[in-house]
XYZ file of N, CA and C in Angstrom:
735
model
N 0.882 -1.163 -0.037
C 0.001 0.004 0.027
C 0.880 1.238 -0.020
N 0.518 2.159 -0.918
C 1.349 3.365 -0.953
C 1.041 4.187 0.298
N 2.164 4.763 0.800
C 1.993 5.697 1.973
C 1.384 7.033 1.575
N 0.433 7.455 2.316
C -0.233 8.639 2.033
C 0.699 9.889 2.317
N 0.538 10.818 1.480
C 1.265 12.121 1.665
C 0.315 13.224 2.073
N 0.590 13.836 3.190
C -0.252 15.011 3.581
C 0.325 16.262 3.090
N -0.573 17.171 2.702
C -0.090 18.488 2.332
C -1.170 19.503 2.614
N -0.766 20.728 2.736
C -1.709 21.783 2.842
C -1.349 22.957 2.023
N -2.382 23.808 1.761
C -2.162 24.974 0.941
C -2.166 26.193 1.838
N -1.160 27.068 1.630
C -1.001 28.293 2.396
C -1.339 29.423 1.495
N -2.384 30.190 1.811
C -2.782 31.375 0.980
C -1.901 32.637 1.286
N -1.858 33.467 0.249
C -1.134 34.746 0.409
C -1.891 35.682 1.285
N -3.194 35.644 1.313
C -3.927 36.663 1.933
C -4.714 36.321 3.206
N -4.279 35.208 3.930
C -4.879 34.889 5.167
C -3.968 35.381 6.278
N -4.467 35.386 7.537
C -3.666 35.836 8.661
C -4.037 35.105 9.959
N -3.043 34.810 10.743
C -3.247 34.231 12.075
C -2.369 34.959 13.031
N -2.879 35.451 14.110
C -2.070 36.151 15.107
C -2.027 35.391 16.433
N -0.912 34.799 16.682
C -0.795 34.015 17.901
C 0.519 34.165 18.634
N 1.442 34.865 18.034
C 2.801 34.955 18.636
C 2.826 36.080 19.642
N 3.287 35.865 20.865
C 3.339 36.919 21.812
C 4.395 38.004 21.397
N 4.227 39.137 21.972
C 5.153 40.261 21.742
C 6.574 39.824 22.033
N 7.484 40.095 21.092
C 8.898 39.712 21.267
C 9.699 40.861 21.882
N 10.660 40.475 22.688
C 11.595 41.454 23.270
C 12.752 41.749 22.301
N 13.261 42.940 22.359
C 14.379 43.236 21.450
C 15.574 42.425 21.816
N 15.701 41.962 23.006
C 16.885 41.185 23.463
C 16.867 39.806 22.853
N 15.822 39.388 22.204
C 15.790 38.020 21.598
C 16.558 37.899 20.349
N 16.848 39.010 19.685
C 17.758 39.024 18.556
C 18.289 40.444 18.358
N 19.560 40.543 18.170
C 20.190 41.899 18.030
C 19.753 42.588 16.792
N 19.234 41.927 15.801
C 18.908 42.551 14.530
C 17.377 42.819 14.402
N 16.621 42.517 15.440
C 15.188 42.849 15.340
C 14.891 44.236 15.903
N 13.831 44.912 15.272
C 13.446 46.125 15.856
C 13.130 46.087 17.354
N 13.002 47.232 18.052
C 12.717 47.211 19.477
C 11.423 46.490 19.759
N 10.420 46.596 18.818
C 9.184 45.981 19.084
C 8.679 45.211 17.811
N 8.982 43.926 17.803
C 8.405 43.021 16.859
C 7.131 42.438 17.475
N 6.043 43.075 17.070
C 4.721 42.645 17.668
C 3.847 41.981 16.665
N 3.531 40.680 17.026
C 2.707 39.864 16.093
C 1.468 40.618 15.720
N 1.176 40.604 14.405
C -0.008 41.246 13.907
C 0.153 42.702 13.611
N 1.313 43.301 13.985
C 1.526 44.755 13.810
C 2.876 44.979 12.996
N 3.916 44.403 13.468
C 5.186 44.518 12.767
C 5.835 43.216 12.429
N 5.205 42.126 12.926
C 5.788 40.790 12.702
C 4.673 39.759 12.470
N 4.960 38.782 11.644
C 3.955 37.617 11.500
C 4.047 36.734 12.655
N 3.062 35.877 12.815
C 3.122 34.737 13.764
C 3.705 33.573 13.048
N 3.969 32.477 13.738
C 4.526 31.196 13.138
C 3.604 30.108 13.521
N 3.726 29.037 12.835
C 2.907 27.839 13.120
C 2.764 26.871 11.997
N 3.160 27.155 10.773
C 3.057 26.205 9.679
C 4.241 25.280 9.618
N 4.105 24.326 8.616
C 5.199 23.367 8.478
C 6.488 24.029 8.044
N 7.583 23.417 8.218
C 8.919 23.996 7.876
C 9.822 22.933 7.251
N 10.808 23.503 6.528
C 11.855 22.633 6.047
C 12.659 22.092 7.283
N 13.258 20.945 7.193
C 14.115 20.492 8.298
C 15.284 21.489 8.522
N 15.588 21.683 9.802
C 16.693 22.514 10.098
C 17.971 21.961 9.464
N 18.866 22.927 9.036
C 20.132 22.583 8.441
C 19.993 21.831 7.080
N 18.862 22.106 6.401
C 18.635 21.448 5.075
C 19.008 22.376 3.909
N 19.159 21.684 2.770
C 19.371 22.420 1.518
C 18.143 22.298 0.637
N 17.602 23.412 0.208
C 16.419 23.464 -0.620
C 16.813 23.866 -1.996
N 16.581 23.011 -2.995
C 16.833 23.302 -4.382
C 15.544 23.759 -5.122
N 15.626 24.949 -5.704
C 14.418 25.626 -6.251
C 14.505 25.473 -7.793
N 13.333 25.053 -8.383
C 13.199 24.948 -9.846
C 11.998 25.627 -10.293
N 12.046 26.110 -11.599
C 10.866 26.723 -12.241
C 10.482 25.893 -13.394
N 9.244 25.445 -13.460
C 8.770 24.540 -14.542
C 8.533 25.258 -15.846
N 9.106 24.724 -16.918
C 8.752 25.170 -18.238
C 7.517 24.539 -18.741
N 6.725 25.158 -19.669
C 6.941 26.579 -20.164
C 6.282 27.654 -19.303
N 5.952 27.335 -18.072
C 5.291 28.301 -17.224
C 6.173 29.523 -16.970
N 7.495 29.288 -16.843
C 8.399 30.470 -16.493
C 9.528 30.512 -17.562
N 10.193 31.701 -17.499
C 11.344 31.964 -18.430
C 12.620 32.253 -17.591
N 13.717 32.455 -18.355
C 14.935 32.819 -17.698
C 14.822 34.169 -16.928
N 14.024 35.100 -17.445
C 13.774 36.362 -16.668
C 13.133 36.109 -15.351
N 12.248 35.127 -15.319
C 11.585 34.753 -14.011
C 12.582 34.062 -13.078
N 13.553 33.293 -13.677
C 14.524 32.650 -12.835
C 15.297 33.733 -12.062
N 15.681 34.775 -12.792
C 16.436 35.823 -12.139
C 15.711 36.501 -11.092
N 14.378 36.719 -11.209
C 13.502 37.342 -10.264
C 13.402 36.403 -8.993
N 13.253 35.108 -9.249
C 13.136 34.200 -8.160
C 14.457 34.074 -7.331
N 15.531 34.143 -8.036
C 16.846 34.074 -7.426
C 17.116 35.156 -6.465
N 16.594 36.374 -6.705
C 16.779 37.449 -5.740
C 16.156 37.141 -4.372
N 14.986 36.647 -4.407
C 14.281 36.296 -3.162
C 15.045 35.121 -2.475
N 15.330 34.088 -3.277
C 15.972 32.847 -2.645
C 17.336 33.258 -2.041
N 18.126 34.048 -2.737
C 19.420 34.437 -2.259
C 19.310 35.272 -0.943
N 18.342 36.165 -0.905
C 18.115 37.012 0.247
C 17.769 36.207 1.480
N 16.958 35.173 1.302
C 16.644 34.226 2.388
C 17.837 33.386 2.752
N 18.536 32.911 1.738
C 19.698 32.060 1.966
C 20.779 32.745 2.752
N 20.931 34.067 2.516
C 21.971 34.923 3.206
C 21.710 34.969 4.726
N 20.452 34.712 5.141
C 20.067 34.858 6.568
C 19.938 33.498 7.245
N 20.368 32.414 6.589
C 20.123 31.018 7.111
C 20.764 30.858 8.488
N 21.893 31.327 8.784
C 22.481 31.224 10.054
C 21.934 32.214 10.995
N 21.683 33.412 10.548
C 21.158 34.467 11.462
C 19.797 34.100 11.961
N 18.938 33.557 11.059
C 17.531 33.264 11.530
C 17.363 31.960 12.229
N 18.413 31.225 12.436
C 18.483 30.029 13.250
C 17.989 28.740 12.593
N 17.502 28.829 11.275
C 17.075 27.654 10.682
C 18.202 26.845 10.038
N 19.173 27.576 9.542
C 20.251 26.963 8.801
C 19.730 26.285 7.536
N 18.606 26.769 7.017
C 18.063 26.255 5.749
C 18.557 27.104 4.637
N 19.216 26.502 3.667
C 19.766 27.201 2.566
C 18.961 26.974 1.253
N 18.850 27.975 0.485
C 18.038 27.932 -0.803
C 18.986 28.153 -2.004
N 18.840 27.406 -3.016
C 19.639 27.508 -4.231
C 18.762 27.288 -5.447
N 18.721 28.273 -6.356
C 17.912 28.212 -7.544
C 18.694 27.509 -8.595
N 18.031 26.410 -9.172
C 18.721 25.617 -10.184
C 18.145 25.821 -11.567
N 17.248 26.786 -11.661
C 16.815 27.197 -13.059
C 15.574 26.461 -13.532
N 15.411 26.318 -14.865
C 14.219 25.770 -15.469
C 14.266 24.275 -15.512
N 13.077 23.665 -15.460
C 12.972 22.209 -15.506
C 11.728 21.878 -16.264
N 11.645 20.690 -16.955
C 10.479 20.201 -17.625
C 9.586 19.399 -16.708
N 10.060 19.087 -15.556
C 9.292 18.114 -14.714
C 9.126 18.728 -13.272
N 8.138 18.285 -12.625
C 7.898 18.648 -11.250
C 8.721 17.801 -10.280
N 9.535 18.463 -9.528
C 10.512 17.738 -8.651
C 9.890 17.304 -7.349
N 10.087 16.079 -6.965
C 9.470 15.532 -5.800
C 10.488 14.808 -4.899
N 11.757 15.036 -5.105
C 12.750 14.471 -4.196
C 12.899 15.278 -2.964
N 13.467 14.772 -1.921
C 13.665 15.507 -0.650
C 14.425 16.789 -0.884
N 13.887 17.855 -0.310
C 14.529 19.096 -0.360
C 14.339 19.883 -1.664
N 13.320 19.496 -2.508
C 13.086 20.135 -3.757
C 11.820 21.026 -3.737
N 11.904 22.174 -4.385
C 10.773 23.065 -4.510
C 10.578 23.479 -5.894
N 9.416 23.173 -6.521
C 9.152 23.514 -7.875
C 8.055 24.610 -7.999
N 8.337 25.571 -8.786
C 7.421 26.708 -9.081
C 6.569 26.369 -10.397
N 5.274 26.391 -10.257
C 4.396 26.159 -11.430
C 3.388 27.263 -11.480
N 2.684 27.357 -12.629
C 1.679 28.372 -12.813
C 0.304 27.712 -12.575
N -0.678 28.484 -12.085
C -2.008 28.024 -11.897
C -2.996 29.160 -11.796
N -4.238 28.923 -11.956
C -5.312 29.947 -11.819
C -5.719 30.075 -10.374
N -5.025 30.908 -9.644
C -5.173 31.010 -8.211
C -6.156 32.150 -7.845
N -5.966 33.269 -8.473
C -6.705 34.492 -8.080
C -8.153 34.460 -8.537
N -8.974 34.787 -7.618
C -10.434 35.093 -7.924
C -11.041 36.037 -6.964
N -12.211 36.508 -7.073
C -12.781 37.507 -6.192
C -12.929 37.059 -4.763
N -13.155 35.761 -4.526
C -13.261 35.313 -3.194
C -11.904 34.976 -2.561
N -11.094 34.299 -3.411
C -9.743 33.925 -2.967
C -8.747 34.848 -3.645
N -8.400 35.946 -3.071
C -7.507 36.955 -3.699
C -6.070 36.603 -3.421
N -5.672 35.414 -3.975
C -4.281 34.924 -3.701
C -3.476 35.055 -4.959
N -2.238 35.399 -4.781
C -1.287 35.467 -5.947
C -0.425 34.222 -5.959
N -0.387 33.416 -4.930
C 0.296 32.133 -4.948
C -0.083 31.338 -3.725
N 0.137 30.086 -3.835
C -0.018 29.211 -2.647
C 1.140 28.276 -2.486
N 1.526 27.833 -1.334
C 2.526 26.859 -1.067
C 1.863 25.520 -0.784
N 2.253 24.504 -1.501
C 1.725 23.129 -1.335
C 2.868 22.350 -0.746
N 2.741 22.050 0.512
C 3.875 21.407 1.203
C 3.612 19.925 1.420
N 4.520 19.044 1.142
C 4.322 17.578 1.232
C 5.113 17.009 2.344
N 4.541 16.115 3.137
C 5.293 15.538 4.279
C 4.997 14.053 4.259
N 6.000 13.161 3.976
C 5.822 11.780 3.930
C 5.385 11.211 5.298
N 6.024 11.815 6.346
C 5.776 11.324 7.721
C 4.451 11.945 8.291
N 3.848 12.811 7.498
C 2.585 13.432 8.015
C 2.809 14.177 9.277
N 3.965 14.849 9.367
C 4.204 15.725 10.539
C 4.427 17.149 10.042
N 5.123 17.966 10.871
C 5.221 19.406 10.515
C 6.459 19.632 9.589
N 7.160 18.624 9.183
C 8.414 18.800 8.447
C 8.171 18.585 6.981
N 8.517 19.464 6.129
C 8.338 19.437 4.727
C 9.407 18.506 4.068
N 8.999 17.612 3.163
C 9.895 16.821 2.388
C 10.149 17.497 1.063
N 9.104 17.893 0.378
C 9.262 18.614 -0.898
C 7.976 19.549 -1.026
N 8.120 20.470 -1.967
C 6.966 21.438 -1.996
C 6.815 21.950 -3.452
N 5.547 22.422 -3.704
C 5.275 23.176 -4.937
C 4.856 24.581 -4.498
N 5.195 25.489 -5.331
C 4.637 26.869 -5.128
C 3.876 27.183 -6.456
N 2.589 27.300 -6.339
C 1.693 27.620 -7.441
C 1.476 29.121 -7.537
N 2.019 29.687 -8.607
C 1.972 31.120 -8.773
C 0.828 31.456 -9.791
N 0.113 32.411 -9.467
C -1.079 32.846 -10.390
C -0.556 33.288 -11.725
N -1.354 32.969 -12.740
C -0.935 33.254 -14.127
C -0.870 34.713 -14.362
N -1.480 35.630 -13.494
C -1.487 37.065 -13.709
C -0.134 37.674 -13.258
N 0.641 36.963 -12.518
C 1.833 37.504 -11.985
C 2.935 37.472 -13.063
N 3.085 38.574 -13.844
C 4.048 38.651 -14.921
C 5.171 39.638 -14.598
N 4.917 40.518 -13.694
C 5.899 41.533 -13.313
C 7.021 40.889 -12.437
N 8.265 41.087 -12.941
C 9.420 40.403 -12.283
C 9.549 40.820 -10.823
N 9.361 42.143 -10.493
C 9.446 42.587 -9.155
C 8.397 41.993 -8.257
N 7.233 41.843 -8.718
C 6.151 41.223 -7.956
C 6.437 39.721 -7.787
N 6.943 39.049 -8.803
C 7.306 37.674 -8.642
C 8.383 37.514 -7.560
N 9.290 38.395 -7.466
C 10.333 38.382 -6.371
C 9.616 38.496 -5.004
N 8.648 39.482 -4.894
C 7.910 39.712 -3.688
C 7.127 38.434 -3.275
N 6.461 37.834 -4.241
C 5.651 36.632 -4.010
C 6.528 35.512 -3.530
N 7.632 35.258 -4.097
C 8.497 34.125 -3.696
C 9.092 34.456 -2.363
N 9.452 35.669 -2.057
C 10.012 35.969 -0.710
C 9.003 35.624 0.295
N 7.679 35.890 -0.057
C 6.564 35.589 0.897
C 6.369 34.027 1.070
N 6.420 33.273 -0.020
C 6.213 31.832 -0.020
C 7.366 31.176 0.711
N 8.607 31.628 0.480
C 9.713 30.975 1.241
C 9.515 31.195 2.719
N 9.028 32.398 3.155
C 8.719 32.668 4.499
C 7.732 31.667 5.052
N 6.707 31.334 4.289
C 5.742 30.235 4.628
C 6.449 28.985 4.914
N 7.427 28.609 4.028
C 8.117 27.339 4.148
C 9.066 27.257 5.331
N 9.268 28.431 5.967
C 10.110 28.439 7.151
C 9.249 28.695 8.450
N 7.932 28.493 8.260
C 7.024 28.507 9.403
C 6.252 29.797 9.576
N 6.414 30.850 8.791
C 5.756 32.041 8.997
C 4.264 32.041 8.457
N 3.460 32.748 9.187
C 2.017 32.899 8.782
C 1.912 34.249 8.092
N 0.722 34.423 7.419
C 0.491 35.707 6.817
C 0.103 36.744 7.898
N 0.267 37.976 7.543
C -0.122 39.044 8.432
C -0.684 40.198 7.621
N -2.045 40.174 7.547
C -2.733 41.145 6.731
C -2.794 42.557 7.314
N -2.579 42.600 8.596
C -2.619 43.939 9.317
C -1.278 44.474 9.650
N -0.215 43.790 9.338
C 1.174 44.283 9.615
C 1.478 45.588 8.849
N 2.264 46.458 9.474
C 2.642 47.682 8.936
C 3.369 47.511 7.617
N 3.167 48.376 6.657
C 3.818 48.257 5.326
C 5.351 48.246 5.513
N 5.972 47.264 4.895
C 7.421 47.204 4.938
C 8.060 46.503 6.134
N 7.184 46.064 7.068
C 7.693 45.447 8.284
C 7.921 43.966 8.204
N 7.287 43.301 7.160
C 7.431 41.879 6.950
C 7.177 41.462 5.560
N 7.778 40.369 5.132
C 7.452 39.874 3.766
C 6.148 39.119 3.744
N 5.513 38.943 4.891
C 4.287 38.180 5.018
C 3.027 39.032 5.011
N 3.124 40.314 4.591
C 2.017 41.221 4.511
C 1.288 41.069 3.189
N 0.298 41.982 2.945
C -0.547 41.932 1.741
C 0.225 42.409 0.492
N -0.153 41.875 -0.649
C 0.243 42.412 -1.947
C -0.980 43.212 -2.423
N -0.713 44.326 -3.091
C -1.824 45.182 -3.520
C -2.371 44.583 -4.866
N -1.543 43.850 -5.641
C -1.991 43.262 -6.873
C -0.877 42.661 -7.639
N -1.195 42.080 -8.821
C -0.256 41.351 -9.592
C 0.755 42.281 -10.339
N 0.482 43.602 -10.287
C 1.260 44.523 -11.106
C 1.988 45.596 -10.303
N 1.881 45.549 -8.875
C 2.403 46.524 -7.996
C 3.361 45.874 -6.966
N 4.605 46.161 -7.033
C 5.538 45.552 -6.084
C 5.331 46.250 -4.712
N 5.574 45.387 -3.670
C 5.506 45.864 -2.285
C 6.976 46.315 -1.825
N 7.941 46.118 -2.656
C 9.295 46.473 -2.344
C 10.078 45.564 -1.423
N 9.450 44.439 -1.038
C 10.149 43.496 -0.129
C 10.670 42.289 -0.859
N 11.971 42.149 -0.912
C 12.590 41.099 -1.690
C 13.188 39.964 -0.869
N 12.951 40.023 0.475
C 13.462 38.971 1.363
C 12.975 39.287 2.734
N 13.514 38.553 3.714
C 13.110 38.714 5.067
C 13.477 40.068 5.716
N 12.555 40.542 6.532
C 12.839 41.728 7.308
C 13.459 41.300 8.699
N 13.852 42.211 9.517
C 14.467 41.865 10.766
C 13.477 41.076 11.612
N 12.190 41.487 11.566
C 11.176 40.759 12.372
C 10.931 39.337 11.767
N 10.963 39.273 10.452
C 10.734 37.908 9.873
C 11.832 36.947 10.419
N 13.114 37.471 10.381
C 14.187 36.636 10.880
C 14.029 36.249 12.319
N 13.574 37.169 13.155
C 13.379 36.866 14.475
C 12.337 35.809 14.742
N 11.187 35.838 13.955
C 10.060 34.966 14.126
C 10.495 33.483 13.555
N 11.270 33.485 12.563
C 11.793 32.146 12.067
C 12.636 31.558 13.140
N 13.441 32.329 13.749
C 14.273 31.775 14.884
C 13.376 31.209 15.980
N 12.288 31.907 16.305
C 11.370 31.386 17.327
C 10.799 30.021 16.859
N 10.397 29.919 15.601
C 9.815 28.739 15.083
C 10.746 27.574 15.177
N 12.037 27.794 14.780
C 12.990 26.689 14.810
C 13.496 26.318 16.233
N 13.465 27.222 17.067
C 13.703 26.888 18.474
C 12.578 25.999 19.034
N 11.396 26.219 18.630
C 10.285 25.396 19.049
C 10.364 24.048 18.532
N 10.879 23.900 17.295
C 10.996 22.603 16.631
C 12.002 21.666 17.323
N 12.942 22.299 18.034
C 13.957 21.487 18.784
C 13.226 20.689 19.925
N 12.129 21.205 20.406
C 11.433 20.518 21.516
C 10.164 19.833 21.110
N 9.582 20.164 20.001
C 8.286 19.615 19.581
C 8.044 19.610 18.130
N 7.767 18.485 17.558
C 7.346 18.345 16.226
C 5.960 17.712 16.204
N 4.956 18.444 15.742
C 3.596 17.960 15.905
C 3.086 17.218 14.659
N 1.986 16.542 14.829
C 1.393 15.816 13.626
C 0.797 16.749 12.662
N 0.608 16.208 11.488
C -0.077 17.073 10.446
C -1.459 17.311 10.914
N -2.009 18.471 10.483
C -3.477 18.743 10.834
C -4.403 17.651 10.433
N -5.578 17.575 10.988
C -6.566 16.631 10.723
C -6.986 16.666 9.268
N -7.119 15.531 8.598
C -7.575 15.454 7.248
C -9.060 15.964 7.094
N -9.310 16.728 5.924
C -10.624 17.059 5.692
C -11.322 15.760 5.095
N -12.615 15.623 5.371
C -13.362 14.498 4.819
C -13.734 14.786 3.321
N -13.806 13.756 2.491
C -14.147 13.994 1.108
C -15.423 14.849 0.929
N -15.361 15.951 0.147
C -16.459 16.775 -0.066
C -16.746 17.844 0.989
N -15.908 17.834 1.986
C -16.111 18.841 3.063
C -15.711 20.206 2.483
N -16.635 21.161 2.735
C -16.438 22.517 2.188
C -15.534 23.332 3.124
N -14.813 24.286 2.511
C -13.995 25.195 3.240
C -14.571 26.633 2.997
N -14.937 27.293 4.052
C -15.422 28.667 3.902
C -14.318 29.658 3.641
N -14.352 30.192 2.413
C -13.219 31.002 2.043
C -13.473 32.433 2.323
N -14.734 32.915 2.400
C -15.079 34.284 2.753
C -14.774 35.151 1.530
N -15.098 36.432 1.646
C -14.813 37.459 0.659
C -13.747 38.438 0.987
N -13.345 38.478 2.290
C -12.343 39.355 2.752
C -11.235 38.517 3.394
N -10.025 39.027 3.413
C -8.916 38.250 4.192
C -9.395 38.004 5.617
N -9.203 36.792 6.071
C -9.612 36.362 7.329
C -8.491 36.298 8.329
N -8.781 36.489 9.640
C -7.769 36.370 10.675
C -7.763 34.941 11.177
N -7.790 33.951 10.271
C -7.768 32.576 10.629
C -7.018 31.812 9.534
N -5.802 31.385 9.781
C -5.033 30.790 8.704
C -5.021 29.271 8.863
N -6.184 28.665 9.025
C -6.261 27.220 9.162
C -5.848 26.580 7.918
N -4.843 25.580 8.007
C -4.361 24.892 6.781
C -5.518 24.090 6.152
N -5.450 23.978 4.845
C -6.404 23.017 4.134
C -5.587 21.806 3.876
N -6.018 20.665 4.446
C -5.227 19.420 4.404
C -6.017 18.393 3.615
N -5.399 17.661 2.679
C -6.055 16.622 1.921
C -5.160 15.422 1.904
N -5.751 14.356 1.371
C -5.046 13.069 1.174
C -4.647 12.930 -0.243
N -3.545 12.329 -0.530
C -3.138 11.928 -1.845
C -2.572 10.503 -1.708
N -2.997 9.617 -2.724
C -2.496 8.266 -2.695
C -1.002 8.239 -3.082
C-alpha cells in the first residue's frame, strides 16, 4: 500500500495572530518591538528540516529565464540569513525544468489559476510531508498566471519562502515590516525582496520550538467537506489538508 502524503495549501492573503510580543533582546537585529499582527507575522506552519538544502526549480513553459532571475533574488536574500535566523536552511535556484521535482529538499514553481474575487491569492505553497508531521519533504509553489511583473514575482517568492520556514500571513502588519504582508495586486511591487528583521526573529522562534516539539499534520478534511473562504482576508490561517495516494 502506498504511503499517504499529507499536504496543505497556504494562501497569500490569510492571517493568524498568535505569537506573543517579542523582546528586542531576543535578537540583536530585530526592531525594538516586533509585535505579532503589527510589525511581525506569527509562526505555526510546516517547515523545512533545520540545516537542510532546498533546491528551487521553475517549470517550463510556465516560466522563463527572466523569471529565474527574479526568483533568485528572493531565494538568495533568504539564503543569506540562514545562520542568522536560526534555521540554517539554505536555498539554491537551479533554473528551469520540464518536470515537477518531488525528491527530498526540492521546491518547484508552477503556474495556476489561483486568483479570484473570493480567494484573492497570488500564490499558494503546497507542502508535502511523507511522515505526515510538520516537516516538509518537498513542495510546490503555485503562482497565479497574472503575476508577470518580475518585481512582483520576487515579492511573491519571498513571501512563500517565508511560509516554508514557518511564517504565517499578516494582513494587518505595517507596510514594509514583513514579507508576510498583503500584496496590492499582480502589477504593483511591495518593495520587499526578502526577510525583514522581524521575519528573521520569528523564524528563529519557530525553529527553536521545533527543537522541542514536532507535531502531527493537521486533521484530514473529509471528502466533499467545504471550506469557507469568505470574501475578505480572514484572521484565521487554518491549513487546508487533503489526502493523496
